[in-house]
Amino acid sequence: MTDVRGPEAGPLTAVFREREPRRAPGRKSRVVDLGAHACAPADPAEAEQVRLHQAFLGRVVDYLCADAGIRQFVDWGCPVPGTAECVRRADPDAAVVHVAPRGTAGVLTAASDNATVLSGDGSASGTDTLLRRLHTSGLVDFDEPVAVLMTRPATEQAPPTGLDTLHSMMRGGGYVALTSRASRAVAEQAFHPFLPVEPGVADLTWWPYPDEDVSAPGCGTLAGLGRVPGRGRGVSRWR
């Protein structure tokens, strides 16, 4: 396993602030919307998938705010609602930008809490174009650490794109969160050139516990967090 968090970051306590996964198992936020999010499904099975995904995002955001010192978040087409609220609970002063890349569904809705809303231009922009737009708009300061939550599940046929560009833009360091329904090998490779945060990929239901520590059945979606190597807060370990 690779230590990745940094000596400045303390023990990973924020992840377990509210509810631990099964084992053996002030200033208003700046919310900018370049698209739209899907509504929560009514089907019980789909609703459970949404709940598990939201819980995963909550653990990631808690860690990034409390342990990694992240103050900028990009919700890159997350398939569940409530990302901005999750960030606000962890850090009311953190900035959140919503981006809806091509292929994400939903109806653009106004952000709450008097947050700014910027709609997309309706073009079939690729990931690299959207990333450049995010940079040139000044909505994100890439000279400071930023976390990009690209958690719409990827597949073997449709892997995440734009990570090379994102990596090169993160001059101040940062993190990317991914989920995948592909095989473990493909899911792990998808993080390149980011360095996976220990324990690497694990079932979304209980991450950051490694799969071998949990005996309960998972949801079948792998999840993980990667960081820009050699930048940000250095090396440390999940605890």
PDB file of C-alpha atoms in Angstrom:
ATOM      1  CA  MET A   1       0.000   0.000   0.000  1.00  0.00           C
ATOM      2  CA  THR A   2       1.195   3.533  -0.703  1.00  0.00           C
ATOM      3  CA  ASP A   3       1.077   6.192   1.977  1.00  0.00           C
ATOM      4  CA  VAL A   4      -0.482   9.258   0.405  1.00  0.00           C
ATOM      5  CA  ARG A   5      -1.969  11.780   2.763  1.00  0.00           C
ATOM      6  CA  GLY A   6       0.871  13.682   4.380  1.00  0.00           C
ATOM      7  CA  PRO A   7       2.417  14.161   7.791  1.00  0.00           C
ATOM      8  CA  GLU A   8       0.364  17.330   8.252  1.00  0.00           C
ATOM      9  CA  ALA A   9      -2.870  15.395   7.954  1.00  0.00           C
ATOM     10  CA  GLY A  10      -3.888  13.778  11.222  1.00  0.00           C
ATOM     11  CA  PRO A  11      -5.529  10.404  11.777  1.00  0.00           C
ATOM     12  CA  LEU A  12      -8.476   9.710   9.522  1.00  0.00           C
ATOM     13  CA  THR A  13     -11.230  10.441  12.025  1.00  0.00           C
ATOM     14  CA  ALA A  14     -13.591  12.529   9.894  1.00  0.00           C
ATOM     15  CA  VAL A  15     -14.666   9.554   7.789  1.00  0.00           C
ATOM     16  CA  PHE A  16     -16.274   7.925  10.814  1.00  0.00           C
ATOM     17  CA  ARG A  17     -17.873  10.997  12.348  1.00  0.00           C
ATOM     18  CA  GLU A  18     -21.466   9.928  11.817  1.00  0.00           C
ATOM     19  CA  ARG A  19     -21.807   6.320  10.761  1.00  0.00           C
ATOM     20  CA  GLU A  20     -19.116   3.696  10.320  1.00  0.00           C
ATOM     21  CA  PRO A  21     -19.478   1.319   7.365  1.00  0.00           C
ATOM     22  CA  ARG A  22     -20.161  -2.316   8.245  1.00  0.00           C
ATOM     23  CA  ARG A  23     -16.998  -4.217   9.057  1.00  0.00           C
ATOM     24  CA  ALA A  24     -16.149  -7.857   8.657  1.00  0.00           C
ATOM     25  CA  PRO A  25     -18.158  -6.465   7.654  1.00  0.00           C
ATOM     26  CA  GLY A  26     -20.502  31.432   7.635  1.00  0.00           C
ATOM     27  CA  ARG A  27     -19.767  32.530   4.189  1.00  0.00           C
ATOM     28  CA  LYS A  28     -22.151  31.093   1.676  1.00  0.00           C
ATOM     29  CA  SER A  29     -20.783  28.413  -0.577  1.00  0.00           C
ATOM     30  CA  ARG A  30     -20.240  29.289  -4.221  1.00  0.00           C
ATOM     31  CA  VAL A  31     -22.283  26.732  -6.107  1.00  0.00           C
ATOM     32  CA  VAL A  32     -22.072  27.004  -9.870  1.00  0.00           C
ATOM     33  CA  ASP A  33     -24.086  24.698 -12.124  1.00  0.00           C
ATOM     34  CA  LEU A  34     -22.969  23.915 -15.674  1.00  0.00           C
ATOM     35  CA  GLY A  35     -25.699  21.348 -16.131  1.00  0.00           C
ATOM     36  CA  ALA A  36     -28.146  19.263 -14.141  1.00  0.00           C
ATOM     37  CA  HIS A  37     -28.436  16.317 -11.807  1.00  0.00           C
ATOM     38  CA  ALA A  38     -30.712  13.308 -11.913  1.00  0.00           C
ATOM     39  CA  CYS A  39     -33.496  13.108  -9.364  1.00  0.00           C
ATOM     40  CA  ALA A  40     -33.534  10.394  -6.723  1.00  0.00           C
ATOM     41  CA  PRO A  41     -35.246   7.249  -8.042  1.00  0.00           C
ATOM     42  CA  ALA A  42     -38.478   5.907  -6.593  1.00  0.00           C
ATOM     43  CA  ASP A  43     -37.535   2.232  -7.043  1.00  0.00           C
ATOM     44  CA  PRO A  44     -36.381   0.797  -3.659  1.00  0.00           C
ATOM     45  CA  ALA A  45     -33.343  -0.958  -5.135  1.00  0.00           C
ATOM     46  CA  GLU A  46     -32.245   2.171  -6.970  1.00  0.00           C
ATOM     47  CA  ALA A  47     -32.946   4.253  -3.868  1.00  0.00           C
ATOM     48  CA  GLU A  48     -30.596   1.998  -1.913  1.00  0.00           C
ATOM     49  CA  GLN A  49     -27.899   2.493  -4.542  1.00  0.00           C
ATOM     50  CA  VAL A  50     -28.365   6.260  -4.186  1.00  0.00           C
ATOM     51  CA  ARG A  51     -28.077   5.988  -0.402  1.00  0.00           C
ATOM     52  CA  LEU A  52     -24.861   3.980  -0.616  1.00  0.00           C
ATOM     53  CA  HIS A  53     -23.394   6.412  -3.153  1.00  0.00           C
ATOM     54  CA  GLN A  54     -24.295   9.404  -0.977  1.00  0.00           C
ATOM     55  CA  ALA A  55     -22.718   7.725   2.040  1.00  0.00           C
ATOM     56  CA  PHE A  56     -19.525   7.111   0.068  1.00  0.00           C
ATOM     57  CA  LEU A  57     -19.408  10.750  -1.023  1.00  0.00           C
ATOM     58  CA  GLY A  58     -19.975  11.804   2.586  1.00  0.00           C
ATOM     59  CA  ARG A  59     -16.960   9.811   3.761  1.00  0.00           C
ATOM     60  CA  VAL A  60     -14.803  11.177   0.939  1.00  0.00           C
ATOM     61  CA  VAL A  61     -15.860  14.792   1.554  1.00  0.00           C
ATOM     62  CA  ASP A  62     -15.394  14.491   5.330  1.00  0.00           C
ATOM     63  CA  TYR A  63     -11.851  13.222   4.825  1.00  0.00           C
ATOM     64  CA  LEU A  64     -10.950  15.795   2.196  1.00  0.00           C
ATOM     65  CA  CYS A  65     -12.234  18.692   4.308  1.00  0.00           C
ATOM     66  CA  ALA A  66     -10.990  17.611   7.726  1.00  0.00           C
ATOM     67  CA  ASP A  67      -7.789  15.717   6.931  1.00  0.00           C
ATOM     68  CA  ALA A  68      -6.614  16.910   3.520  1.00  0.00           C
ATOM     69  CA  GLY A  69      -7.539  20.588   3.861  1.00  0.00           C
ATOM     70  CA  ILE A  70      -9.505  20.787   0.601  1.00  0.00           C
ATOM     71  CA  ARG A  71     -11.608  23.943   0.203  1.00  0.00           C
ATOM     72  CA  GLN A  72     -12.678  23.592  -3.457  1.00  0.00           C
ATOM     73  CA  PHE A  73     -14.897  20.829  -4.813  1.00  0.00           C
ATOM     74  CA  VAL A  74     -16.092  20.064  -8.328  1.00  0.00           C
ATOM     75  CA  ASP A  75     -19.196  17.871  -8.572  1.00  0.00           C
ATOM     76  CA  TRP A  76     -18.528  16.381 -12.016  1.00  0.00           C
ATOM     77  CA  GLY A  77     -21.873  14.879 -12.962  1.00  0.00           C
ATOM     78  CA  CYS A  78     -22.319  12.950  -9.704  1.00  0.00           C
ATOM     79  CA  PRO A  79     -25.320  10.652 -10.224  1.00  0.00           C
ATOM     80  CA  VAL A  80     -26.913  11.376  -6.837  1.00  0.00           C
ATOM     81  CA  PRO A  81     -28.315  14.611  -5.376  1.00  0.00           C
ATOM     82  CA  GLY A  82     -27.029  16.462  -2.323  1.00  0.00           C
ATOM     83  CA  THR A  83     -23.310  16.857  -3.045  1.00  0.00           C
ATOM     84  CA  ALA A  84     -23.256  20.586  -2.269  1.00  0.00           C
ATOM     85  CA  GLU A  85     -25.159  20.034   0.975  1.00  0.00           C
ATOM     86  CA  CYS A  86     -22.703  17.295   1.918  1.00  0.00           C
ATOM     87  CA  VAL A  87     -19.783  19.672   1.396  1.00  0.00           C
ATOM     88  CA  ARG A  88     -21.500  22.455   3.336  1.00  0.00           C
ATOM     89  CA  ARG A  89     -22.005  20.175   6.314  1.00  0.00           C
ATOM     90  CA  ALA A  90     -18.308  19.355   6.338  1.00  0.00           C
ATOM     91  CA  ASP A  91     -17.118  22.930   5.654  1.00  0.00           C
ATOM     92  CA  PRO A  92     -19.598  25.797   5.214  1.00  0.00           C
ATOM     93  CA  ASP A  93     -16.878  27.918   3.593  1.00  0.00           C
ATOM     94  CA  ALA A  94     -15.848  25.421   0.914  1.00  0.00           C
ATOM     95  CA  ALA A  95     -16.602  26.289  -2.718  1.00  0.00           C
ATOM     96  CA  VAL A  96     -18.605  23.860  -4.842  1.00  0.00           C
ATOM     97  CA  VAL A  97     -18.945  23.884  -8.624  1.00  0.00           C
ATOM     98  CA  HIS A  98     -21.455  21.627 -10.379  1.00  0.00           C
ATOM     99  CA  VAL A  99     -20.534  20.417 -13.862  1.00  0.00           C
ATOM    100  CA  ALA A 100     -22.812  18.357 -16.103  1.00  0.00           C
ATOM    101  CA  PRO A 101     -20.727  16.720 -18.844  1.00  0.00           C
ATOM    102  CA  ARG A 102     -22.276  15.364 -22.001  1.00  0.00           C
ATOM    103  CA  GLY A 103     -24.541  12.399 -21.371  1.00  0.00           C
ATOM    104  CA  THR A 104     -25.707  13.329 -17.874  1.00  0.00           C
ATOM    105  CA  ALA A 105     -29.459  13.623 -17.569  1.00  0.00           C
ATOM    106  CA  GLY A 106     -31.776  15.829 -15.573  1.00  0.00           C
ATOM    107  CA  VAL A 107     -33.430  19.217 -15.521  1.00  0.00           C
ATOM    108  CA  LEU A 108     -31.483  22.313 -14.512  1.00  0.00           C
ATOM    109  CA  THR A 109     -32.734  23.575 -11.178  1.00  0.00           C
ATOM    110  CA  ALA A 110     -31.834  26.683  -9.222  1.00  0.00           C
ATOM    111  CA  ALA A 111     -29.326  26.187  -6.445  1.00  0.00           C
ATOM    112  CA  SER A 112     -30.439  26.846  -2.897  1.00  0.00           C
ATOM    113  CA  ASP A 113     -28.961  29.145  -0.275  1.00  0.00           C
ATOM    114  CA  ASN A 114     -28.691  32.064  -2.727  1.00  0.00           C
ATOM    115  CA  ALA A 115     -25.852  30.308  -4.536  1.00  0.00           C
ATOM    116  CA  THR A 116     -24.841  31.364  -8.021  1.00  0.00           C
ATOM    117  CA  VAL A 117     -26.043  29.129 -10.851  1.00  0.00           C
ATOM    118  CA  LEU A 118     -24.357  28.956 -14.251  1.00  0.00           C
ATOM    119  CA  SER A 119     -26.008  26.742 -16.862  1.00  0.00           C
ATOM    120  CA  GLY A 120     -24.158  24.894 -19.591  1.00  0.00           C
ATOM    121  CA  ASP A 121     -24.098  26.137 -23.169  1.00  0.00           C
ATOM    122  CA  GLY A 122     -25.801  23.043 -24.536  1.00  0.00           C
ATOM    123  CA  SER A 123     -22.903  22.078 -26.750  1.00  0.00           C
ATOM    124  CA  ALA A 124     -21.476  18.584 -27.047  1.00  0.00           C
ATOM    125  CA  SER A 125     -18.271  19.605 -25.334  1.00  0.00           C
ATOM    126  CA  GLY A 126     -15.824  16.885 -24.454  1.00  0.00           C
ATOM    127  CA  THR A 127     -14.305  16.439 -21.037  1.00  0.00           C
ATOM    128  CA  ASP A 128     -11.104  18.300 -21.908  1.00  0.00           C
ATOM    129  CA  THR A 129     -13.097  21.272 -23.208  1.00  0.00           C
ATOM    130  CA  LEU A 130     -15.195  21.402 -20.050  1.00  0.00           C
ATOM    131  CA  LEU A 131     -12.076  21.233 -17.904  1.00  0.00           C
ATOM    132  CA  ARG A 132     -10.498  24.112 -19.812  1.00  0.00           C
ATOM    133  CA  ARG A 133     -13.704  26.081 -19.456  1.00  0.00           C
ATOM    134  CA  LEU A 134     -13.725  25.389 -15.735  1.00  0.00           C
ATOM    135  CA  HIS A 135     -10.187  26.748 -15.562  1.00  0.00           C
ATOM    136  CA  THR A 136     -10.579  29.821 -17.771  1.00  0.00           C
ATOM    137  CA  SER A 137     -13.857  30.836 -16.096  1.00  0.00           C
ATOM    138  CA  GLY A 138     -12.015  31.355 -12.819  1.00  0.00           C
ATOM    139  CA  LEU A 139     -14.533  29.198 -10.950  1.00  0.00           C
ATOM    140  CA  VAL A 140     -11.734  26.983  -9.653  1.00  0.00           C
ATOM    141  CA  ASP A 141      -8.248  28.091  -8.637  1.00  0.00           C
ATOM    142  CA  PHE A 142      -6.021  25.274  -9.851  1.00  0.00           C
ATOM    143  CA  ASP A 143      -3.051  26.864  -8.080  1.00  0.00           C
ATOM    144  CA  GLU A 144      -4.740  25.672  -4.865  1.00  0.00           C
ATOM    145  CA  PRO A 145      -5.746  22.092  -3.970  1.00  0.00           C
ATOM    146  CA  VAL A 146      -9.052  20.999  -5.466  1.00  0.00           C
ATOM    147  CA  ALA A 147     -11.101  17.805  -5.330  1.00  0.00           C
ATOM    148  CA  VAL A 148     -13.011  16.611  -8.398  1.00  0.00           C
ATOM    149  CA  LEU A 149     -15.788  14.100  -7.718  1.00  0.00           C
ATOM    150  CA  MET A 150     -16.183  12.119 -10.956  1.00  0.00           C
ATOM    151  CA  THR A 151     -18.343   9.438  -9.397  1.00  0.00           C
ATOM    152  CA  ARG A 152     -20.739   8.547 -12.207  1.00  0.00           C
ATOM    153  CA  PRO A 153     -19.823   4.839 -12.474  1.00  0.00           C
ATOM    154  CA  ALA A 154     -17.494   4.054 -15.345  1.00  0.00           C
ATOM    155  CA  THR A 155     -17.516   0.778 -17.266  1.00  0.00           C
ATOM    156  CA  GLU A 156     -15.008  -1.148 -19.356  1.00  0.00           C
ATOM    157  CA  GLN A 157     -16.649   0.263 -22.486  1.00  0.00           C
ATOM    158  CA  ALA A 158     -16.887   3.818 -21.115  1.00  0.00           C
ATOM    159  CA  PRO A 159     -13.896   4.567 -18.836  1.00  0.00           C
ATOM    160  CA  PRO A 160     -13.418   7.999 -17.259  1.00  0.00           C
ATOM    161  CA  THR A 161     -11.857  10.537 -19.611  1.00  0.00           C
ATOM    162  CA  GLY A 162      -9.850  13.714 -19.196  1.00  0.00           C
ATOM    163  CA  LEU A 163      -7.756  12.590 -16.235  1.00  0.00           C
ATOM    164  CA  ASP A 164      -4.473  13.415 -17.969  1.00  0.00           C
ATOM    165  CA  THR A 165      -5.719  16.946 -18.588  1.00  0.00           C
ATOM    166  CA  LEU A 166      -7.087  17.291 -15.065  1.00  0.00           C
ATOM    167  CA  HIS A 167      -3.828  16.026 -13.598  1.00  0.00           C
ATOM    168  CA  SER A 168      -1.807  18.574 -15.581  1.00  0.00           C
ATOM    169  CA  MET A 169      -4.101  21.406 -14.477  1.00  0.00           C
ATOM    170  CA  MET A 170      -3.802  20.643 -10.748  1.00  0.00           C
ATOM    171  CA  ARG A 171      -0.729  22.786 -10.140  1.00  0.00           C
ATOM    172  CA  GLY A 172      -1.667  23.211  -6.493  1.00  0.00           C
ATOM    173  CA  GLY A 173      -2.351  19.523  -5.945  1.00  0.00           C
ATOM    174  CA  GLY A 174      -5.633  17.781  -5.512  1.00  0.00           C
ATOM    175  CA  TYR A 175      -7.736  14.665  -5.554  1.00  0.00           C
ATOM    176  CA  VAL A 176     -10.143  12.839  -7.839  1.00  0.00           C
ATOM    177  CA  ALA A 177     -12.868  10.415  -6.699  1.00  0.00           C
ATOM    178  CA  LEU A 178     -13.979   7.696  -9.122  1.00  0.00           C
ATOM    179  CA  THR A 179     -16.404   4.793  -9.140  1.00  0.00           C
ATOM    180  CA  SER A 180     -16.521   1.909 -11.593  1.00  0.00           C
ATOM    181  CA  ARG A 181     -18.501  -1.173 -12.562  1.00  0.00           C
ATOM    182  CA  ALA A 182     -15.544  -2.513 -14.530  1.00  0.00           C
ATOM    183  CA  SER A 183     -13.189  -5.243 -13.357  1.00  0.00           C
ATOM    184  CA  ARG A 184     -10.812  -4.463 -10.503  1.00  0.00           C
ATOM    185  CA  ALA A 185      -7.797  -4.258 -12.803  1.00  0.00           C
ATOM    186  CA  VAL A 186      -9.564  -1.809 -15.127  1.00  0.00           C
ATOM    187  CA  ALA A 187     -10.879   0.258 -12.195  1.00  0.00           C
ATOM    188  CA  GLU A 188      -7.390   0.531 -10.719  1.00  0.00           C
ATOM    189  CA  GLN A 189      -5.835   1.486 -14.055  1.00  0.00           C
ATOM    190  CA  ALA A 190      -8.478   4.193 -14.567  1.00  0.00           C
ATOM    191  CA  PHE A 191      -6.835   6.360 -11.885  1.00  0.00           C
ATOM    192  CA  HIS A 192      -3.659   6.864 -13.945  1.00  0.00           C
ATOM    193  CA  PRO A 193      -1.845   9.283 -13.728  1.00  0.00           C
ATOM    194  CA  PHE A 194      -3.301   9.902 -10.238  1.00  0.00           C
ATOM    195  CA  LEU A 195      -1.902   7.908  -7.319  1.00  0.00           C
ATOM    196  CA  PRO A 196      -4.630   5.851  -5.571  1.00  0.00           C
ATOM    197  CA  VAL A 197      -5.139   6.651  -1.907  1.00  0.00           C
ATOM    198  CA  GLU A 198      -4.898   3.619   0.373  1.00  0.00           C
ATOM    199  CA  PRO A 199      -6.645   1.176   0.343  1.00  0.00           C
ATOM    200  CA  GLY A 200      -7.003   1.660  -3.412  1.00  0.00           C
ATOM    201  CA  VAL A 201     -10.303   0.560  -4.905  1.00  0.00           C
ATOM    202  CA  ALA A 202     -12.877  -1.212  -2.748  1.00  0.00           C
ATOM    203  CA  ASP A 203     -16.612  -1.781  -2.856  1.00  0.00           C
ATOM    204  CA  LEU A 204     -18.422   1.548  -2.638  1.00  0.00           C
ATOM    205  CA  THR A 205     -20.499   0.216   0.287  1.00  0.00           C
ATOM    206  CA  TRP A 206     -17.608   0.141   2.748  1.00  0.00           C
ATOM    207  CA  TRP A 207     -14.696   2.073   1.201  1.00  0.00           C
ATOM    208  CA  PRO A 208     -12.172   3.055   2.742  1.00  0.00           C
ATOM    209  CA  TYR A 209     -12.136  -0.428   4.293  1.00  0.00           C
ATOM    210  CA  PRO A 210     -10.332  -2.852   1.951  1.00  0.00           C
ATOM    211  CA  ASP A 211     -12.542  -5.583   0.558  1.00  0.00           C
ATOM    212  CA  GLU A 212     -10.642  -8.313   2.367  1.00  0.00           C
ATOM    213  CA  ASP A 213     -11.632  -6.786   5.724  1.00  0.00           C
ATOM    214  CA  VAL A 214     -15.366  -7.068   5.012  1.00  0.00           C
ATOM    215  CA  SER A 215     -17.334 -10.301   4.730  1.00  0.00           C
ATOM    216  CA  ALA A 216     -20.755  -8.812   3.943  1.00  0.00           C
ATOM    217  CA  PRO A 217     -21.924  -8.637   0.312  1.00  0.00           C
ATOM    218  CA  GLY A 218     -21.218  -5.340  -1.423  1.00  0.00           C
ATOM    219  CA  CYS A 219     -23.112  -3.451  -4.097  1.00  0.00           C
ATOM    220  CA  GLY A 220     -20.715  -4.437  -6.898  1.00  0.00           C
ATOM    221  CA  THR A 221     -19.539  -0.895  -7.664  1.00  0.00           C
ATOM    222  CA  LEU A 222     -15.876  -0.211  -6.960  1.00  0.00           C
ATOM    223  CA  ALA A 223     -14.798   3.178  -5.625  1.00  0.00           C
ATOM    224  CA  GLY A 224     -11.624   4.984  -4.745  1.00  0.00           C
ATOM    225  CA  LEU A 225      -9.781   8.250  -4.341  1.00  0.00           C
ATOM    226  CA  GLY A 226      -6.645   9.347  -6.172  1.00  0.00           C
ATOM    227  CA  ARG A 227      -4.301  12.263  -5.638  1.00  0.00           C
ATOM    228  CA  VAL A 228      -1.734  14.178  -7.628  1.00  0.00           C
ATOM    229  CA  PRO A 229       1.635  12.515  -6.839  1.00  0.00           C
ATOM    230  CA  GLY A 230       4.377  14.719  -5.476  1.00  0.00           C
ATOM    231  CA  ARG A 231       2.104  17.662  -4.716  1.00  0.00           C
ATOM    232  CA  GLY A 232      -0.179  18.740  -1.926  1.00  0.00           C
ATOM    233  CA  ARG A 233       0.316  17.247   1.505  1.00  0.00           C
ATOM    234  CA  GLY A 234       2.896  14.542   0.942  1.00  0.00           C
ATOM    235  CA  VAL A 235       2.504  11.013   2.263  1.00  0.00           C
ATOM    236  CA  SER A 236       0.671   9.397   5.139  1.00  0.00           C
ATOM    237  CA  ARG A 237      -1.801   6.589   5.759  1.00  0.00           C
ATOM    238  CA  TRP A 238      -5.483   5.823   6.270  1.00  0.00           C
ATOM    239  CA  ARG A 239      -6.129   4.904   9.907  1.00  0.00           C
TER     240      ARG A 239
END
